[in-house]
Each structure stands twice: as C-alpha cells, then as structure tokens.
Amino acid sequence: MNLTLNKYINKSAMKLWVGIMFFLLSPGLRGQQVELKVDYEAFLSRHDMLWDRIPHRWEVSPFSGNGNVGFLFYQSKDEAKNVMSIFTGRHDHADHREGVDKTDQRLWIYRSRLPLGHFNLTSKGDITGVDLRLSLWNAELNGTVYTSTGAYQIKGYSHSCMDVIYFETIAQKGEEILITWHPEEPIPPVWETLQGGGGPKGGNWDKMRNDPMPMPPKASISKEEGFNLCYQSLYKNRGETTTAWEISGDASGTQRLIASIHHSFPEHNSKKIVKDNLSKANQTLANNTFNALHQQWWHAYYPLSFITINDTEKESFYWIQMYKFASASRGNGPIMDLMGPWYHKTFWPMVWGDLNVELQYWTHLTANRLSVGASLPNWIDKHAKNLEDNVPGHWDNSMAIAALFPQDLIAYNGAKVPDMLAWILHDYWLHCQYAGDYERMRDNLFPLLKKTMNAYLHYLKENPLNMGDGKIHIKNSWSPEYPGGHGVDMNFTIGLMQWTAQTLIAINHKHGLNDPLLHEWQNIVDNLIGFQIDENGLRIGRDVPFDTPHRHYSHLLPFYPLALLTTENDSALVRKSLDHWLDVSINSEKKVNAMPVTGYTATGAASMYAALGDAEKAYYYLDFLIKHKNVSSTTMYAEGNPVIESPLSFATCVHDMLLQSMGGVINVFPGTPERWGDAAFKDLRTQGAFLVSAKKNNGLTQFVEINSLIGSPCVVKTDIVNPIIYINGKDVTKNSRIVQKDEKGRLTIDLKAGETVILTPHTLKNTNFFIEALPVNDSEKNLFGYSKKTERL
C-alpha cells in the first residue's frame, strides 16, 4: 500500500497528521521500499587511495580521467629529482596511417595509440616525500609534495563535463613551482620496440620492423587568444591533436593550470575545440561553477547502486573500480582499449577483441551504471559500416573484425569466421538485456548479428567439411591464445555461432519480423556439431584436447558468459571442465613453458565458481587476483604493458557472487562466501531490467526486493526458505495465480512494470529494510594507493 500526502488533501488536519505519523512509524509500510542510510562521502572516504611514498611509475601513481582525457601524477626516473610530472593522455590520440589495401595488417604500427606529452612541476628543492589523497567521492587529487626547500600543495582532476585537466599548486616555505609542457614525438610504440631489436621475429613482424615509417612533422608551439597551443599533425595530415593550456597565478604562491586536449580526424578542428574548452572553463571558474559541475556528475554517479560487504579489502578494491571505470569510459566516448585515457608505452596499443574488451564492458551492467558503459554499443553503431569492410568483397551483407583493432573498428578479418565480432556483439546484447531496451536490440543489434551470421554462412559455404554424420562442421578456426589452438570444430567457435543463431531466432520471434533467413539460422541450431567433450570435460576442439596450461578460458565460453551450458542441466560437465582447466593451468608441472596465469584467469574462475554456487572457491580466486604479482597497489594491472580489464573484471566477480541473472533467473547471493556473512546491496541491475536490493546478517538473508522496470518475466532463486512474498505491500505468498514454485525451488512471480516484490522470512513489519555501510576500524581504511598499508601487497 502506497500512502502519499495527496491522498489526504481534502481530509481534516487531524486525519492528515495521523496518517503521516502512521506512515512514518510503521516498519511494515516504511519497508515498502528499501531505505539506504549511507553518507556516500564518508563511506567512500574510507576507500580513498593514499600516498605517503613518492609515486615513481605509472602503476603506483594517482590517476584521473573523464573517459576522453586523463592524467597520471608521478616522478619519472627520466626526470631530475626536483620534478613531478603530470602525464597527460587522450583516449583517441591514435595514428590513422593507410596500408597498401584493406588486407594490410600492419595495424600494430599504423593504427596504434600514440604518446602525447606531460607537464613538469619543477621545484627549487628535490622531492623528499608526499602526502596525497585521491578522493573517490569528488574524483579529485589533493595533498602535499615535500621538498628539500619547503613544500607545495596540489589539487588536480580531469573535469567530468568538459575535456579539461585542472591542476593547482600552492608553494610554501620558500618553494617555487615552474610548470612547463613537454610534447612527446608521436612514434608508434610497437615500431619503436621493433627498431630497438625487441619483439617477435619473422613473418609480419620483420615486415613491420623493416618498414621505413616516415614520421610526421614535430609539434609546433604557438599562442592564440591568450592560450598556449601545442599542435601535432599526424602523418600525411591524417589526424591531428592539439594540447592547449593556460597558467595563471604566482609560481611562489598559488598558481593554476588548465589544459585541454582534443584529437580530430577526419576533421581538422582540434585547435578551435581546445580553445573553446578553455574559454568555457574560464567562464565557469569565474562564476564559481567549474568545480561544482565536476562534483555534481560524480555525486550523481556513485548512488546509482551500492554494495557493502564485511571484507574491507575487497569492498575497497570494488569501489576503486567504480571510480576507474567512470574515469576510463563515458557513453559518448570511444570504445575502451587496454589503457583507457592513461597512456604508457606499450606493445599492445589498440583494442583487443579476443577477451579484453568483452571483460571491460561487463563491469557496468550489474552495477546499474549503463550510461557510462554505453560507449561500446554507441561506438559500434557509429562505426558499423566499417565492420562491413573487414570481410572479402564477395561476402555480401556480412561483417567481421580482427582480434585486435583500432578504435574506428577497421581491421580486416579475411575469409575467416567472425568470432571476435560475435563475442563483442554478445556484450552489446547484454547491454540491451540489462537496459530492457528491446527496441534497440531489434533496430540496431539485429542487423549487426544478421551480417555476422552471414559471414559464418559464407565461411561454411566456402569451407565445406563432410564428416558423414549429417552435422555442420567448422573446418578451421581459432581458440584464442591456446598453443596450437587452430583446428576443426573449436568449442569457442561452436559456442559463438550457436549463440548468434539462437539470438537471431529469439529477436525475430519476439518482434514478429518473419526474416527470410530464419531457416538458415534454424539449420545452424538444429545441425551444428555439438560441443567437443572428453573425460576431462570441454576440449579445445575436435582434435585438440585441453592438456596445456592456458590463461584464457576461450573453450569455456559456452558456459560463461554465453550460458549455452547451464548449471541446471550441465553442472557436472561444467564443474569437470572448470576444475581441469585450473588444475592444468595453475598446478601442472607443464606450466613452466606456458603463458603466465593472468588476472583474468582468476576473475574468470571466480565468476564461474560463483555461478556453480561454490562460494568458497569463488572467493579463493577473487583473493587470488588481489595477490597477483601484476596487480599494483593502486589496483592498476600490467603484463609488462598496461591492461585494464583484469581489475575491472574483479568488480564483475563481486557482482556474480552477490547477484546473477544468466539464463533469465535472478539468483540472489548465489556465490557469497561464509566470511561475507554480513553483506548488502541496493539497486543492482539484472537482465530483464530489474533493480534488486538485498541484505544478509550473520549469514542469513533478511530480505530481497525486486523492482521491475519494464515487466519482464520474473523468475527468482533465493536462499530464504519459504519466504513471505509481498507485491506493493500485499501478501501474495499463497496466490498461485501470481506466485508459482517449481521443483528446483525457483519462484516465478507475475510482476508488472513498476511493481516491487519483496521476499522476506518475516512479515513486513518485522523486517529491517535499512541498508547501511558495514562498520570498519581505522586499520581497515584506505588500503590502496602507495603507502605503508600497501606493503602487504
């Protein structure tokens, strides 16, 4: 029952007063909606990263970004001891060189991210120490840098609403800070490594090593309209990037740097845009709204959902990923590569589509931060035509993409199966599923999937393989990164081809499209060869067993995330396959010659064990990630090169342990370990567009609240034994028309759009619907950054 003041407007003042007091004092009525009692500023402050050690490399430095521009703040070994540097980055600052033709695969050197430049803060005295704090709530770096002469205070951030970096210094005790800009030459990092004798040898690598690679002209420095400009034209004027900045104030007192960076291609308007950005910044600084606009964005972002667990280290790591994700991606920005806006010299300077980009774009879904992660579907829509150029010309109405690609999605795949695009489009599908945006699924995703399936069909037609069993076989494809992972009937390809066909059929059916290719898709579903299995579970492919350590879980894709194999019907097979993968990859003597176990090995394992309901193994691998040697004390991750997906996928693991919705079932606390006996979350999102809130105390679930945003079928699995079920305050537990329970204990609830269902072991009035941040002591606060507390890592 929903009581509102409007209901009592025409009643006496006494009745109004009684009604209000009844509403305020009645736990049952108040419990119609879970109440979040969280001071976000205070809560997030306990997860702020702190520095009492001088950050001396990118992995341990403070980081700031807005999806487009960003910076890292640290003391480079290449600079003098009295210099701290602001290393700037622009997410789309990349080369646009043309190959001989579209089949030219020198993408590593022709289409890569490029270095940009940095601002030096040069003090009189040498740097002796720091006391820095990165505020998550305000997305702002503050603190003091100590020198042999004195000290200076800093304040810096990347503005959330305009592509402007703000940095302020306040010199103290005789210090003086000189701010200078130092552009870096736009040399493709892979080519530079190859020229130095590094990198693989032979084949295309030697072709790239011997490429003459003429360089563009050096950057030009000028001053226009009071702004300093550094203009960098790229090779053959194909793209340009301008950095503009203004320094005001007193170097021996308070001074302010504002800087803007813009990359443009094919347009040539970067100078105008950065000058406009700085003019807007000055206007908002003058009327004192610049900082407020920045903070308002972040203060609206964090409360979109809430998680607290009685495991402060994991809780902190999680919330830092929420900060990192919004710093690295925005809905109107480019598709995220391995670095986000933070450039560092790398051998992997593009987007990787054989796992990395897919994992990056799971993070925002359950977190209910869809707009921030919309850059993937938005970017694909924007560049969809380019995907059609990645297949042979005679493959009509088809599209694909290579395993690695620049941000404009131009990466020729040849006459091969379009697996990478199919997997990326699974992320697009997930975005629509969580948003409940079935119109976008019909109008945008469906045509993309059709063209992807057409590429599969072209491949099958040109590469027939008759095994005499009447089945459709795949002559040759790749299971990403597995040694010798090319061959017949790869599970990776079988899973993606089957998912693509099934999804096309489902969309066609839902919207009554009557597509003329329906029979082709149905033929794939009916006749495609089944998953390749042996005594150890899922194989790599028909002729390739899983017997070599492998950090990638490409062969397990049919289970996670495609959900073609389910815990309901295939639990034993999945468990056997998962155990065998990890036993061979982590415990086997063979691992000496294998690629090292990576962060995403651990996070993939954690999510899959959570899906199997094995909470303790899920926790083990979640903890494995934090302890991994490649994870830094600031939660950054590198395998010699920056790789952003592993720590972001940590957040996905936490989601999967608290809430799952694969296969259309909302499963609450499915993989929550015993040590998380106290845990709560508010407004996590599921497939089908439900917002779910729940709380555990002492290991017992106190309530589950589900709000239906669009009226999707609501199927729920919970550990509450015989819950009392309320819809909008009305007990419907025994109403068999509304609630049905199957033999597996799942509840199907007839929940309309806008309705809220509550499941509780108690009556409404005896249920505590408050969600609060779990308490922590001082020793558990601020566990990341670069400080004495991070020595444990």
GROMACS .gro file of C-alpha atoms in nm, residues 354-356 359-360 362 423 480-483 546 548-556 559-560 577-588 591 594-610 617-631 637-639 643-650 652-653 656:
model
   82
  354ASP     CA    1   3.959  -1.183  -2.812
  355LEU     CA    2   3.871  -1.129  -2.444
  356ASN     CA    3   3.986  -0.792  -2.312
  359LEU     CA    4   3.551  -0.825  -1.993
  360GLN     CA    5   3.582  -0.448  -1.964
  362TRP     CA    6   3.068  -0.641  -1.814
  423TRP     CA    7   3.162  -1.209  -2.890
  480PRO     CA    8   4.228  -1.758  -2.863
  481GLU     CA    9   4.579  -1.788  -2.722
  482TYR     CA   10   4.574  -2.167  -2.678
  483PRO     CA   11   4.906  -2.313  -2.802
  546PHE     CA   12   4.284  -2.934  -2.316
  548THR     CA   13   4.842  -2.745  -2.186
  549PRO     CA   14   4.834  -2.460  -1.935
  550HIS     CA   15   4.619  -2.183  -2.072
  551ARG     CA   16   4.540  -1.849  -1.909
  552HIS     CA   17   4.242  -1.787  -2.137
  553TYR     CA   18   3.905  -1.959  -2.087
  554SER     CA   19   3.807  -1.945  -2.453
  555HIS     CA   20   3.697  -2.310  -2.459
  556LEU     CA   21   3.466  -2.248  -2.160
  559PHE     CA   22   2.920  -2.182  -2.016
  560TYR     CA   23   3.046  -1.837  -1.921
  577SER     CA   24   3.585  -2.864  -1.727
  578LEU     CA   25   3.649  -2.577  -1.488
  579ASP     CA   26   3.845  -2.786  -1.239
  580HIS     CA   27   4.055  -2.938  -1.517
  581TRP     CA   28   4.131  -2.600  -1.674
  582LEU     CA   29   4.263  -2.460  -1.347
  583ASP     CA   30   4.441  -2.778  -1.240
  584VAL     CA   31   4.637  -2.791  -1.567
  585SER     CA   32   4.693  -2.415  -1.587
  586ILE     CA   33   4.792  -2.345  -1.228
  587ASN     CA   34   4.901  -2.671  -1.065
  588SER     CA   35   5.050  -2.859  -1.359
  591LYS     CA   36   5.318  -2.456  -1.676
  594ALA     CA   37   5.315  -2.174  -2.062
  595MET     CA   38   5.199  -1.815  -2.072
  596PRO     CA   39   5.175  -1.699  -1.709
  597VAL     CA   40   4.846  -1.714  -1.526
  598THR     CA   41   4.687  -1.372  -1.554
  599GLY     CA   42   4.444  -1.165  -1.356
  600TYR     CA   43   4.156  -1.256  -1.583
  601THR     CA   44   4.232  -1.626  -1.527
  602ALA     CA   45   4.147  -1.566  -1.162
  603THR     CA   46   3.843  -1.347  -1.222
  604GLY     CA   47   3.702  -1.586  -1.481
  605ALA     CA   48   3.743  -1.872  -1.234
  606ALA     CA   49   3.578  -1.672  -0.955
  607SER     CA   50   3.274  -1.586  -1.165
  608MET     CA   51   3.232  -1.941  -1.292
  609TYR     CA   52   3.257  -2.096  -0.946
  610ALA     CA   53   3.007  -1.840  -0.822
  617LYS     CA   54   3.632  -2.133  -0.449
  618ALA     CA   55   3.487  -1.814  -0.594
  619TYR     CA   56   3.635  -1.624  -0.301
  620TYR     CA   57   3.971  -1.802  -0.336
  621TYR     CA   58   4.013  -1.682  -0.692
  622LEU     CA   59   3.883  -1.335  -0.612
  623ASP     CA   60   4.154  -1.311  -0.348
  624PHE     CA   61   4.400  -1.462  -0.598
  625LEU     CA   62   4.353  -1.157  -0.819
  626ILE     CA   63   4.439  -0.905  -0.546
  627LYS     CA   64   4.751  -1.102  -0.456
  628HIS     CA   65   4.857  -1.143  -0.820
  629LYS     CA   66   5.203  -1.003  -0.888
  630ASN     CA   67   5.073  -0.799  -1.183
  631VAL     CA   68   4.820  -0.606  -0.971
  637TYR     CA   69   4.735  -0.406  -1.376
  638ALA     CA   70   5.015  -0.474  -1.622
  639GLU     CA   71   5.167  -0.769  -1.800
  643VAL     CA   72   4.597  -0.400  -1.932
  644ILE     CA   73   4.284  -0.261  -1.773
  645GLU     CA   74   4.035  -0.549  -1.797
  646SER     CA   75   4.154  -0.774  -1.512
  647PRO     CA   76   4.090  -0.537  -1.219
  648LEU     CA   77   3.766  -0.418  -1.378
  649SER     CA   78   3.651  -0.779  -1.405
  650PHE     CA   79   3.716  -0.812  -1.030
  652THR     CA   80   3.216  -0.838  -1.217
  653CYS     CA   81   3.318  -1.125  -0.986
  656ASP     CA   82   2.840  -1.256  -0.973
   0.00000   0.00000   0.00000
